[in-house]
GROMACS .gro file of C-alpha atoms in nm:
model
  479
    1UNK     CA    1  -0.341  -0.348  -4.507
    2UNK     CA    2  -0.203  -0.140  -3.993
    3UNK     CA    3  -0.306   0.310  -3.392
    4UNK     CA    4  -0.335   0.555  -3.140
    5UNK     CA    5  -0.611   0.644  -2.909
    6UNK     CA    6  -0.691   0.997  -2.801
    7UNK     CA    7  -0.491   1.099  -2.500
    8UNK     CA    8  -0.410   0.744  -2.392
    9UNK     CA    9  -0.058   0.621  -2.373
   10UNK     CA   10   0.038   0.290  -2.507
   11UNK     CA   11   0.314   0.091  -2.655
   12UNK     CA   12   0.273  -0.103  -2.964
   13UNK     CA   13   0.432  -0.423  -3.066
   14UNK     CA   14   0.494  -0.505  -3.424
   15UNK     CA   15   0.460  -0.826  -3.594
   16UNK     CA   16   0.556  -0.796  -3.954
   17UNK     CA   17   0.808  -0.848  -4.210
   18UNK     CA   18   0.713  -0.805  -4.563
   19UNK     CA   19   0.342  -0.797  -4.595
   20UNK     CA   20   0.241  -0.483  -4.427
   21UNK     CA   21   0.111  -0.640  -4.112
   22UNK     CA   22   0.084  -0.435  -3.808
   23UNK     CA   23   0.063  -0.518  -3.446
   24UNK     CA   24  -0.013  -0.309  -3.157
   25UNK     CA   25   0.055  -0.346  -2.794
   26UNK     CA   26  -0.132  -0.098  -2.586
   27UNK     CA   27  -0.049  -0.038  -2.223
   28UNK     CA   28  -0.185   0.200  -1.971
   29UNK     CA   29  -0.498   0.379  -2.069
   30UNK     CA   30  -0.546   0.303  -2.426
   31UNK     CA   31  -0.758   0.413  -2.706
   32UNK     CA   32  -0.719   0.150  -2.957
   33UNK     CA   33  -0.765   0.205  -3.320
   34UNK     CA   34  -0.682  -0.012  -3.620
   35UNK     CA   35  -0.381   0.143  -3.764
   36UNK     CA   36  -0.425   0.478  -3.610
   37UNK     CA   37  -0.744   0.557  -3.438
   38UNK     CA   38  -0.959   0.737  -3.197
   39UNK     CA   39  -1.296   0.725  -3.033
   40UNK     CA   40  -1.614   0.878  -3.156
   41UNK     CA   41  -1.966   0.992  -3.143
   42UNK     CA   42  -2.167   1.237  -3.335
   43UNK     CA   43  -2.447   1.314  -3.560
   44UNK     CA   44  -2.772   1.214  -3.693
   45UNK     CA   45  -2.966   1.013  -3.938
   46UNK     CA   46  -2.881   0.695  -4.116
   47UNK     CA   47  -2.925   0.352  -3.969
   48UNK     CA   48  -2.785   0.297  -3.623
   49UNK     CA   49  -2.528   0.023  -3.665
   50UNK     CA   50  -2.553  -0.093  -3.307
   51UNK     CA   51  -2.927  -0.150  -3.304
   52UNK     CA   52  -2.932  -0.283  -3.658
   53UNK     CA   53  -2.671  -0.527  -3.546
   54UNK     CA   54  -2.881  -0.668  -3.266
   55UNK     CA   55  -3.162  -0.753  -3.507
   56UNK     CA   56  -2.957  -0.868  -3.798
   57UNK     CA   57  -2.717  -1.092  -3.612
   58UNK     CA   58  -3.003  -1.329  -3.545
   59UNK     CA   59  -3.199  -1.302  -3.864
   60UNK     CA   60  -3.050  -1.281  -4.201
   61UNK     CA   61  -3.110  -1.328  -4.566
   62UNK     CA   62  -2.874  -1.518  -4.783
   63UNK     CA   63  -2.825  -1.338  -5.106
   64UNK     CA   64  -2.730  -0.975  -5.140
   65UNK     CA   65  -2.448  -0.790  -5.268
   66UNK     CA   66  -2.318  -0.431  -5.252
   67UNK     CA   67  -2.138  -0.153  -5.412
   68UNK     CA   68  -1.979   0.191  -5.392
   69UNK     CA   69  -1.759   0.427  -5.585
   70UNK     CA   70  -1.425   0.606  -5.617
   71UNK     CA   71  -1.124   0.648  -5.843
   72UNK     CA   72  -0.845   0.407  -5.899
   73UNK     CA   73  -0.595   0.220  -6.093
   74UNK     CA   74  -0.462  -0.100  -5.938
   75UNK     CA   75  -0.296  -0.257  -5.639
   76UNK     CA   76  -0.033  -0.482  -5.500
   77UNK     CA   77  -0.177  -0.689  -5.224
   78UNK     CA   78  -0.009  -0.707  -4.894
   79UNK     CA   79  -0.025  -0.502  -4.601
   80UNK     CA   80  -0.105  -0.541  -4.247
   81UNK     CA   81  -0.222  -0.301  -3.993
   82UNK     CA   82  -0.292  -0.286  -3.645
   83UNK     CA   83  -0.428  -0.078  -3.378
   84UNK     CA   84  -0.204   0.196  -3.440
   85UNK     CA   85   0.122   0.037  -3.523
   86UNK     CA   86   0.284  -0.044  -3.840
   87UNK     CA   87   0.403  -0.379  -3.942
   88UNK     CA   88   0.451  -0.566  -4.248
   89UNK     CA   89   0.410  -0.933  -4.261
   90UNK     CA   90   0.547  -1.164  -4.505
   91UNK     CA   91   0.333  -1.416  -4.678
   92UNK     CA   92   0.449  -1.766  -4.630
   93UNK     CA   93   0.634  -1.885  -4.930
   94UNK     CA   94   0.398  -2.097  -5.118
   95UNK     CA   95   0.488  -2.317  -5.407
   96UNK     CA   96   0.343  -2.153  -5.711
   97UNK     CA   97   0.304  -2.386  -6.006
   98UNK     CA   98   0.431  -2.285  -6.344
   99UNK     CA   99   0.377  -1.919  -6.410
  100UNK     CA  100   0.200  -1.827  -6.728
  101UNK     CA  101   0.411  -1.701  -7.013
  102UNK     CA  102   0.220  -1.376  -7.032
  103UNK     CA  103   0.361  -1.074  -6.848
  104UNK     CA  104   0.297  -1.086  -6.473
  105UNK     CA  105   0.248  -0.710  -6.487
  106UNK     CA  106  -0.087  -0.778  -6.648
  107UNK     CA  107  -0.346  -0.859  -6.381
  108UNK     CA  108  -0.579  -1.015  -6.636
  109UNK     CA  109  -0.347  -1.291  -6.752
  110UNK     CA  110  -0.637  -1.532  -6.727
  111UNK     CA  111  -0.975  -1.438  -6.869
  112UNK     CA  112  -1.249  -1.413  -6.608
  113UNK     CA  113  -1.626  -1.432  -6.649
  114UNK     CA  114  -1.771  -1.107  -6.783
  115UNK     CA  115  -2.068  -0.981  -6.584
  116UNK     CA  116  -2.228  -0.643  -6.557
  117UNK     CA  117  -2.151  -0.488  -6.220
  118UNK     CA  118  -2.421  -0.319  -6.010
  119UNK     CA  119  -2.486   0.031  -6.139
  120UNK     CA  120  -2.618   0.170  -5.814
  121UNK     CA  121  -2.364   0.286  -5.557
  122UNK     CA  122  -2.366   0.175  -5.196
  123UNK     CA  123  -2.588   0.416  -5.010
  124UNK     CA  124  -2.638   0.292  -4.656
  125UNK     CA  125  -2.454   0.095  -4.392
  126UNK     CA  126  -2.728  -0.150  -4.296
  127UNK     CA  127  -2.600  -0.505  -4.275
  128UNK     CA  128  -2.736  -0.856  -4.241
  129UNK     CA  129  -2.548  -1.127  -4.054
  130UNK     CA  130  -2.602  -1.499  -4.038
  131UNK     CA  131  -2.477  -1.755  -3.790
  132UNK     CA  132  -2.351  -2.036  -4.012
  133UNK     CA  133  -2.258  -2.251  -3.709
  134UNK     CA  134  -1.893  -2.255  -3.820
  135UNK     CA  135  -1.869  -1.876  -3.847
  136UNK     CA  136  -2.068  -1.553  -3.857
  137UNK     CA  137  -2.111  -1.409  -4.206
  138UNK     CA  138  -2.203  -1.044  -4.268
  139UNK     CA  139  -2.266  -0.830  -4.575
  140UNK     CA  140  -2.469  -0.532  -4.689
  141UNK     CA  141  -2.844  -0.559  -4.643
  142UNK     CA  142  -2.929  -0.397  -4.976
  143UNK     CA  143  -2.632  -0.463  -5.204
  144UNK     CA  144  -2.494  -0.789  -5.345
  145UNK     CA  145  -2.161  -0.957  -5.288
  146UNK     CA  146  -1.949  -1.057  -5.585
  147UNK     CA  147  -2.093  -1.368  -5.759
  148UNK     CA  148  -1.892  -1.686  -5.713
  149UNK     CA  149  -1.624  -1.724  -5.977
  150UNK     CA  150  -1.630  -1.357  -6.073
  151UNK     CA  151  -1.331  -1.126  -6.026
  152UNK     CA  152  -1.419  -0.759  -6.091
  153UNK     CA  153  -1.158  -0.566  -6.294
  154UNK     CA  154  -0.877  -0.450  -6.066
  155UNK     CA  155  -0.896  -0.082  -5.981
  156UNK     CA  156  -1.253  -0.025  -6.094
  157UNK     CA  157  -1.543   0.070  -5.870
  158UNK     CA  158  -1.762  -0.239  -5.852
  159UNK     CA  159  -2.041  -0.139  -5.611
  160UNK     CA  160  -2.036  -0.480  -5.443
  161UNK     CA  161  -2.063  -0.542  -5.070
  162UNK     CA  162  -1.766  -0.657  -4.864
  163UNK     CA  163  -1.784  -1.005  -4.710
  164UNK     CA  164  -1.695  -1.032  -4.342
  165UNK     CA  165  -1.622  -1.365  -4.174
  166UNK     CA  166  -1.602  -1.381  -3.794
  167UNK     CA  167  -1.513  -1.654  -3.549
  168UNK     CA  168  -1.814  -1.775  -3.351
  169UNK     CA  169  -1.661  -1.691  -3.011
  170UNK     CA  170  -1.667  -1.317  -3.082
  171UNK     CA  171  -1.941  -1.095  -2.929
  172UNK     CA  172  -2.245  -1.024  -3.148
  173UNK     CA  173  -2.144  -0.660  -3.186
  174UNK     CA  174  -1.816  -0.730  -3.367
  175UNK     CA  175  -1.910  -0.862  -3.710
  176UNK     CA  176  -2.195  -0.618  -3.791
  177UNK     CA  177  -2.000  -0.315  -3.668
  178UNK     CA  178  -1.687  -0.388  -3.873
  179UNK     CA  179  -1.903  -0.466  -4.178
  180UNK     CA  180  -2.098  -0.139  -4.153
  181UNK     CA  181  -1.771   0.051  -4.103
  182UNK     CA  182  -1.620  -0.102  -4.417
  183UNK     CA  183  -1.934  -0.010  -4.611
  184UNK     CA  184  -1.915   0.347  -4.479
  185UNK     CA  185  -1.555   0.367  -4.601
  186UNK     CA  186  -1.670   0.236  -4.941
  187UNK     CA  187  -1.937   0.504  -4.955
  188UNK     CA  188  -1.662   0.761  -4.901
  189UNK     CA  189  -1.402   0.620  -5.144
  190UNK     CA  190  -1.581   0.370  -5.366
  191UNK     CA  191  -1.620  -0.007  -5.351
  192UNK     CA  192  -1.311  -0.180  -5.482
  193UNK     CA  193  -1.408  -0.546  -5.470
  194UNK     CA  194  -1.369  -0.826  -5.391
  195UNK     CA  195  -1.319  -0.751  -5.021
  196UNK     CA  196  -1.285  -1.032  -4.768
  197UNK     CA  197  -1.235  -0.941  -4.401
  198UNK     CA  198  -1.160  -1.225  -4.154
  199UNK     CA  199  -1.177  -1.166  -3.778
  200UNK     CA  200  -1.036  -1.414  -3.527
  201UNK     CA  201  -1.136  -1.458  -3.164
  202UNK     CA  202  -0.935  -1.642  -2.896
  203UNK     CA  203  -1.102  -1.985  -2.904
  204UNK     CA  204  -0.902  -2.257  -3.081
  205UNK     CA  205  -1.200  -2.457  -3.208
  206UNK     CA  206  -1.369  -2.146  -3.351
  207UNK     CA  207  -1.042  -2.045  -3.519
  208UNK     CA  208  -1.001  -2.394  -3.665
  209UNK     CA  209  -1.345  -2.378  -3.825
  210UNK     CA  210  -1.272  -2.034  -3.970
  211UNK     CA  211  -0.940  -2.168  -4.102
  212UNK     CA  212  -1.111  -2.459  -4.277
  213UNK     CA  213  -1.355  -2.221  -4.447
  214UNK     CA  214  -1.079  -1.984  -4.553
  215UNK     CA  215  -0.860  -2.260  -4.695
  216UNK     CA  216  -1.152  -2.411  -4.883
  217UNK     CA  217  -1.206  -2.074  -5.055
  218UNK     CA  218  -0.836  -2.033  -5.134
  219UNK     CA  219  -0.805  -2.389  -5.264
  220UNK     CA  220  -1.110  -2.368  -5.491
  221UNK     CA  221  -1.048  -2.023  -5.642
  222UNK     CA  222  -0.805  -1.987  -5.931
  223UNK     CA  223  -0.509  -1.752  -5.926
  224UNK     CA  224  -0.526  -1.480  -6.190
  225UNK     CA  225  -0.159  -1.521  -6.278
  226UNK     CA  226  -0.037  -1.868  -6.187
  227UNK     CA  227  -0.157  -2.213  -6.289
  228UNK     CA  228  -0.362  -2.352  -6.007
  229UNK     CA  229  -0.556  -2.205  -5.718
  230UNK     CA  230  -0.487  -1.906  -5.495
  231UNK     CA  231  -0.333  -2.134  -5.232
  232UNK     CA  232  -0.341  -2.516  -5.225
  233UNK     CA  233  -0.509  -2.660  -4.915
  234UNK     CA  234  -0.184  -2.802  -4.777
  235UNK     CA  235  -0.001  -2.469  -4.783
  236UNK     CA  236  -0.304  -2.278  -4.660
  237UNK     CA  237  -0.341  -2.499  -4.352
  238UNK     CA  238   0.032  -2.469  -4.283
  239UNK     CA  239   0.018  -2.091  -4.313
  240UNK     CA  240  -0.268  -2.065  -4.065
  241UNK     CA  241  -0.122  -2.324  -3.826
  242UNK     CA  242   0.108  -2.281  -3.523
  243UNK     CA  243   0.423  -2.264  -3.734
  244UNK     CA  244   0.275  -2.044  -4.005
  245UNK     CA  245   0.386  -1.689  -4.068
  246UNK     CA  246   0.114  -1.432  -3.989
  247UNK     CA  247  -0.164  -1.684  -4.028
  248UNK     CA  248  -0.491  -1.722  -3.837
  249UNK     CA  249  -0.327  -1.895  -3.541
  250UNK     CA  250  -0.096  -1.596  -3.484
  251UNK     CA  251  -0.396  -1.362  -3.478
  252UNK     CA  252  -0.589  -1.595  -3.246
  253UNK     CA  253  -0.291  -1.631  -3.010
  254UNK     CA  254  -0.249  -1.255  -2.998
  255UNK     CA  255  -0.605  -1.214  -2.870
  256UNK     CA  256  -0.565  -1.500  -2.625
  257UNK     CA  257  -0.243  -1.353  -2.485
  258UNK     CA  258  -0.399  -1.010  -2.449
  259UNK     CA  259  -0.687  -1.153  -2.244
  260UNK     CA  260  -0.463  -1.371  -2.027
  261UNK     CA  261  -0.218  -1.090  -1.960
  262UNK     CA  262  -0.483  -0.824  -1.911
  263UNK     CA  263  -0.304  -0.612  -2.165
  264UNK     CA  264  -0.482  -0.510  -2.488
  265UNK     CA  265  -0.288  -0.584  -2.802
  266UNK     CA  266  -0.393  -0.672  -3.150
  267UNK     CA  267  -0.317  -0.667  -3.516
  268UNK     CA  268  -0.495  -0.638  -3.848
  269UNK     CA  269  -0.378  -0.607  -4.203
  270UNK     CA  270  -0.422  -0.630  -4.577
  271UNK     CA  271  -0.229  -0.947  -4.646
  272UNK     CA  272  -0.343  -1.135  -4.951
  273UNK     CA  273  -0.165  -1.175  -5.284
  274UNK     CA  274  -0.223  -0.951  -5.585
  275UNK     CA  275  -0.273  -1.252  -5.810
  276UNK     CA  276  -0.578  -1.347  -5.600
  277UNK     CA  277  -0.760  -1.047  -5.743
  278UNK     CA  278  -0.915  -0.960  -5.406
  279UNK     CA  279  -0.851  -0.731  -5.110
  280UNK     CA  280  -0.798  -0.975  -4.826
  281UNK     CA  281  -0.783  -0.858  -4.463
  282UNK     CA  282  -0.721  -1.040  -4.136
  283UNK     CA  283  -0.778  -0.911  -3.782
  284UNK     CA  284  -0.733  -1.022  -3.424
  285UNK     CA  285  -0.997  -0.939  -3.163
  286UNK     CA  286  -1.121  -0.578  -3.196
  287UNK     CA  287  -1.127  -0.522  -2.819
  288UNK     CA  288  -1.316  -0.193  -2.842
  289UNK     CA  289  -1.622  -0.397  -2.939
  290UNK     CA  290  -1.589  -0.637  -2.645
  291UNK     CA  291  -1.609  -0.600  -2.268
  292UNK     CA  292  -1.253  -0.722  -2.203
  293UNK     CA  293  -1.105  -0.373  -2.175
  294UNK     CA  294  -1.376  -0.117  -2.088
  295UNK     CA  295  -1.145   0.180  -2.143
  296UNK     CA  296  -1.127   0.108  -2.516
  297UNK     CA  297  -1.407   0.263  -2.719
  298UNK     CA  298  -1.578   0.103  -3.017
  299UNK     CA  299  -1.501   0.408  -3.228
  300UNK     CA  300  -1.139   0.299  -3.235
  301UNK     CA  301  -1.239  -0.015  -3.418
  302UNK     CA  302  -1.472   0.165  -3.657
  303UNK     CA  303  -1.200   0.409  -3.753
  304UNK     CA  304  -0.957   0.121  -3.784
  305UNK     CA  305  -1.177  -0.036  -4.052
  306UNK     CA  306  -1.155   0.292  -4.247
  307UNK     CA  307  -0.776   0.283  -4.217
  308UNK     CA  308  -0.757  -0.074  -4.341
  309UNK     CA  309  -0.992  -0.018  -4.631
  310UNK     CA  310  -0.792   0.283  -4.749
  311UNK     CA  311  -0.506   0.040  -4.810
  312UNK     CA  312  -0.733  -0.137  -5.057
  313UNK     CA  313  -0.790   0.198  -5.227
  314UNK     CA  314  -0.414   0.260  -5.245
  315UNK     CA  315  -0.346  -0.081  -5.395
  316UNK     CA  316  -0.630  -0.047  -5.643
  317UNK     CA  317  -0.438   0.218  -5.834
  318UNK     CA  318  -0.143  -0.015  -5.901
  319UNK     CA  319  -0.184  -0.271  -6.179
  320UNK     CA  320   0.140  -0.468  -6.172
  321UNK     CA  321   0.148  -0.805  -5.997
  322UNK     CA  322   0.521  -0.771  -5.926
  323UNK     CA  323   0.547  -0.727  -5.549
  324UNK     CA  324   0.872  -0.529  -5.558
  325UNK     CA  325   0.734  -0.286  -5.813
  326UNK     CA  326   0.413  -0.251  -5.613
  327UNK     CA  327   0.608  -0.169  -5.297
  328UNK     CA  328   0.811   0.089  -5.486
  329UNK     CA  329   0.497   0.256  -5.616
  330UNK     CA  330   0.328   0.252  -5.276
  331UNK     CA  331   0.611   0.451  -5.122
  332UNK     CA  332   0.764   0.463  -4.776
  333UNK     CA  333   0.588   0.379  -4.450
  334UNK     CA  334   0.515   0.742  -4.360
  335UNK     CA  335   0.327   0.785  -4.688
  336UNK     CA  336   0.144   0.451  -4.697
  337UNK     CA  337   0.046   0.437  -4.331
  338UNK     CA  338   0.028   0.810  -4.275
  339UNK     CA  339  -0.201   0.840  -4.575
  340UNK     CA  340  -0.430   0.561  -4.453
  341UNK     CA  341  -0.438   0.702  -4.101
  342UNK     CA  342  -0.502   1.063  -4.196
  343UNK     CA  343  -0.768   0.975  -4.452
  344UNK     CA  344  -0.935   0.746  -4.197
  345UNK     CA  345  -0.933   1.019  -3.933
  346UNK     CA  346  -1.091   1.269  -4.173
  347UNK     CA  347  -1.347   1.044  -4.340
  348UNK     CA  348  -1.455   0.864  -4.025
  349UNK     CA  349  -1.536   1.205  -3.877
  350UNK     CA  350  -1.722   1.304  -4.195
  351UNK     CA  351  -1.921   0.979  -4.194
  352UNK     CA  352  -2.031   1.031  -3.835
  353UNK     CA  353  -2.114   1.397  -3.897
  354UNK     CA  354  -2.327   1.315  -4.201
  355UNK     CA  355  -2.504   1.027  -4.028
  356UNK     CA  356  -2.372   0.762  -4.269
  357UNK     CA  357  -2.251   0.566  -3.970
  358UNK     CA  358  -2.343   0.578  -3.602
  359UNK     CA  359  -2.065   0.570  -3.342
  360UNK     CA  360  -2.063   0.260  -3.125
  361UNK     CA  361  -1.992   0.268  -2.751
  362UNK     CA  362  -1.933   0.642  -2.761
  363UNK     CA  363  -2.047   0.699  -2.405
  364UNK     CA  364  -1.872   0.763  -2.078
  365UNK     CA  365  -1.549   0.949  -2.003
  366UNK     CA  366  -1.326   0.678  -2.148
  367UNK     CA  367  -1.533   0.628  -2.458
  368UNK     CA  368  -1.571   0.990  -2.546
  369UNK     CA  369  -1.711   1.126  -2.873
  370UNK     CA  370  -1.474   1.133  -3.167
  371UNK     CA  371  -1.264   1.449  -3.173
  372UNK     CA  372  -1.063   1.490  -3.490
  373UNK     CA  373  -0.837   1.777  -3.384
  374UNK     CA  374  -0.770   1.634  -3.039
  375UNK     CA  375  -0.673   1.301  -3.193
  376UNK     CA  376  -0.440   1.469  -3.440
  377UNK     CA  377  -0.283   1.677  -3.162
  378UNK     CA  378  -0.213   1.361  -2.964
  379UNK     CA  379  -0.058   1.199  -3.271
  380UNK     CA  380   0.173   1.494  -3.324
  381UNK     CA  381   0.293   1.495  -2.963
  382UNK     CA  382   0.317   1.117  -2.946
  383UNK     CA  383   0.506   1.094  -3.274
  384UNK     CA  384   0.759   1.357  -3.170
  385UNK     CA  385   0.812   1.184  -2.835
  386UNK     CA  386   0.864   0.851  -3.011
  387UNK     CA  387   1.142   1.000  -3.220
  388UNK     CA  388   1.296   1.180  -2.924
  389UNK     CA  389   1.312   0.875  -2.697
  390UNK     CA  390   1.331   0.581  -2.937
  391UNK     CA  391   1.516   0.697  -3.246
  392UNK     CA  392   1.667   1.042  -3.192
  393UNK     CA  393   1.780   1.211  -3.510
  394UNK     CA  394   1.548   1.008  -3.733
  395UNK     CA  395   1.315   1.172  -3.984
  396UNK     CA  396   1.000   1.033  -4.142
  397UNK     CA  397   1.189   0.899  -4.444
  398UNK     CA  398   1.393   0.675  -4.210
  399UNK     CA  399   1.092   0.480  -4.079
  400UNK     CA  400   1.027   0.129  -4.208
  401UNK     CA  401   0.798  -0.161  -4.116
  402UNK     CA  402   1.092  -0.330  -3.952
  403UNK     CA  403   1.180  -0.019  -3.751
  404UNK     CA  404   0.890   0.220  -3.732
  405UNK     CA  405   1.030   0.412  -3.436
  406UNK     CA  406   0.746   0.303  -3.208
  407UNK     CA  407   0.472   0.392  -3.452
  408UNK     CA  408   0.601   0.739  -3.531
  409UNK     CA  409   0.569   0.646  -3.898
  410UNK     CA  410   0.192   0.632  -3.854
  411UNK     CA  411   0.157   0.940  -3.635
  412UNK     CA  412   0.399   1.178  -3.800
  413UNK     CA  413   0.307   1.025  -4.135
  414UNK     CA  414  -0.053   1.135  -4.076
  415UNK     CA  415   0.073   1.486  -4.005
  416UNK     CA  416   0.290   1.479  -4.316
  417UNK     CA  417  -0.020   1.406  -4.526
  418UNK     CA  418  -0.211   1.679  -4.341
  419UNK     CA  419   0.073   1.918  -4.423
  420UNK     CA  420   0.067   1.822  -4.791
  421UNK     CA  421  -0.313   1.838  -4.809
  422UNK     CA  422  -0.302   2.187  -4.664
  423UNK     CA  423  -0.089   2.290  -4.960
  424UNK     CA  424  -0.255   2.093  -5.242
  425UNK     CA  425  -0.615   2.047  -5.128
  426UNK     CA  426  -0.797   1.812  -4.892
  427UNK     CA  427  -0.846   1.528  -5.141
  428UNK     CA  428  -0.514   1.560  -5.322
  429UNK     CA  429  -0.429   1.192  -5.273
  430UNK     CA  430  -0.750   1.071  -5.435
  431UNK     CA  431  -0.793   1.353  -5.688
  432UNK     CA  432  -0.438   1.375  -5.821
  433UNK     CA  433  -0.171   1.154  -5.668
  434UNK     CA  434  -0.314   0.803  -5.705
  435UNK     CA  435  -0.474   0.852  -6.047
  436UNK     CA  436  -0.126   0.941  -6.182
  437UNK     CA  437   0.080   0.695  -5.977
  438UNK     CA  438   0.092   0.405  -6.223
  439UNK     CA  439   0.197   0.627  -6.515
  440UNK     CA  440   0.437   0.869  -6.344
  441UNK     CA  441   0.580   0.659  -6.062
  442UNK     CA  442   0.582   0.767  -5.699
  443UNK     CA  443   0.820   1.063  -5.730
  444UNK     CA  444   0.659   1.186  -6.051
  445UNK     CA  445   0.310   1.172  -5.904
  446UNK     CA  446   0.434   1.342  -5.587
  447UNK     CA  447   0.592   1.625  -5.786
  448UNK     CA  448   0.278   1.671  -5.997
  449UNK     CA  449   0.046   1.670  -5.695
  450UNK     CA  450   0.243   1.884  -5.453
  451UNK     CA  451   0.460   2.096  -5.683
  452UNK     CA  452   0.787   1.996  -5.515
  453UNK     CA  453   1.030   1.708  -5.494
  454UNK     CA  454   1.012   1.470  -5.201
  455UNK     CA  455   1.351   1.594  -5.080
  456UNK     CA  456   1.227   1.952  -5.070
  457UNK     CA  457   0.924   1.832  -4.880
  458UNK     CA  458   1.133   1.649  -4.619
  459UNK     CA  459   1.325   1.967  -4.552
  460UNK     CA  460   1.011   2.179  -4.528
  461UNK     CA  461   0.835   1.929  -4.303
  462UNK     CA  462   1.125   1.909  -4.057
  463UNK     CA  463   1.106   2.288  -4.025
  464UNK     CA  464   0.730   2.263  -3.972
  465UNK     CA  465   0.779   2.013  -3.687
  466UNK     CA  466   0.983   2.275  -3.499
  467UNK     CA  467   0.701   2.530  -3.495
  468UNK     CA  468   0.488   2.591  -3.184
  469UNK     CA  469   0.199   2.343  -3.167
  470UNK     CA  470  -0.049   2.630  -3.188
  471UNK     CA  471   0.089   2.711  -3.535
  472UNK     CA  472   0.096   2.347  -3.642
  473UNK     CA  473  -0.269   2.293  -3.550
  474UNK     CA  474  -0.374   2.569  -3.790
  475UNK     CA  475  -0.310   2.355  -4.098
  476UNK     CA  476  -0.583   2.104  -4.005
  477UNK     CA  477  -0.922   2.128  -4.175
  478UNK     CA  478  -1.200   2.273  -3.963
  479UNK     CA  479  -1.366   1.957  -3.829
   0.00000   0.00000   0.00000
């Protein structure tokens, strides 16, 4: 659920194992980005997220829910991103009560309340935020969130707003900006709900209150597949505690360490369970929206939200609840992360250009306007250097979450998708690949979409990587 900043150099640390969590450690001049990023600035109309944020963080209404649209089938939950580095976390083993006798490949094992979903698509990125004393809560200003107890059909556009929960020690800019960015991504690809996005700060007390809220939701919401709730309180608190695996405390500690060491690092990811029936994200401090590291632009964080949300889109096309089968359908790291990164780079640029979203902190030499081609050029050079110095002889099919070759899976993966899009069309992933994934399997959908086997592609792409950069740049769309 999981990046690189313009011409800044940085090293990224991974934290993951099985979930797709990603961590990033950025050193030197960085341009952070959640799971592959860049900075931004650009065009016109549509509400200015920054100013809207200032007003809405203090006043808010309590009832509203959103929506959007796109194509899909169904997902497998679990992924974790980070500012430009891959990593897959593993959910703590939780004791699942007796599993229902019905097939676990059927996401609707348990009947859920039938309600008519909003018919109007999400149309703007205005948000309202409320200080609940224990946390900051943000959602769309004009569209509703999913009603309590309702789980929209997996893989269908629901047109509901995402729900964003932030620790109270975070700056006012954080929660509204990430919320508006998620909504902008939903406007581009459709609203696959429910979406919960949890952002930790560095303060222990604030993190504890956010943990209590999260565990209350998990402990009072039924699993779609197993008897019982999504996660019993006991196991939830253990997961998010000091000894938990990729829980809230690990995200909080990451932010705290970054501040104490004066070295920006962070992580974010899609790391819930498919049987929860929601897209569940967790993030450490998005430093581009704080004043801790002035050289990091807010656009990195906005683009990072696009990257993360695209993982929800990917998962929405996969119906099975079997984690191994979901992972097989998702594909290798270069495809999963490269797809999320490339699509985020393209659609974030489009959203800024059309005025759907306003760039935040896009001023000054270190927070320069978003430049799609420059960002992609840096990814190509950085990815090739990573292979050369960290894993010589490796190709994109060799990268994994355990050994991503210093994030080359994200960077060269983004170029691999750009290469394929140049052959099959800019929206080939959304128009052809994912709609056929569940029925044809990964290789079958790949062959149908791109007219070649994956092995033929690997050979062609390695030859492409040897071309002069001036020739390579020609395959990118004119943005």
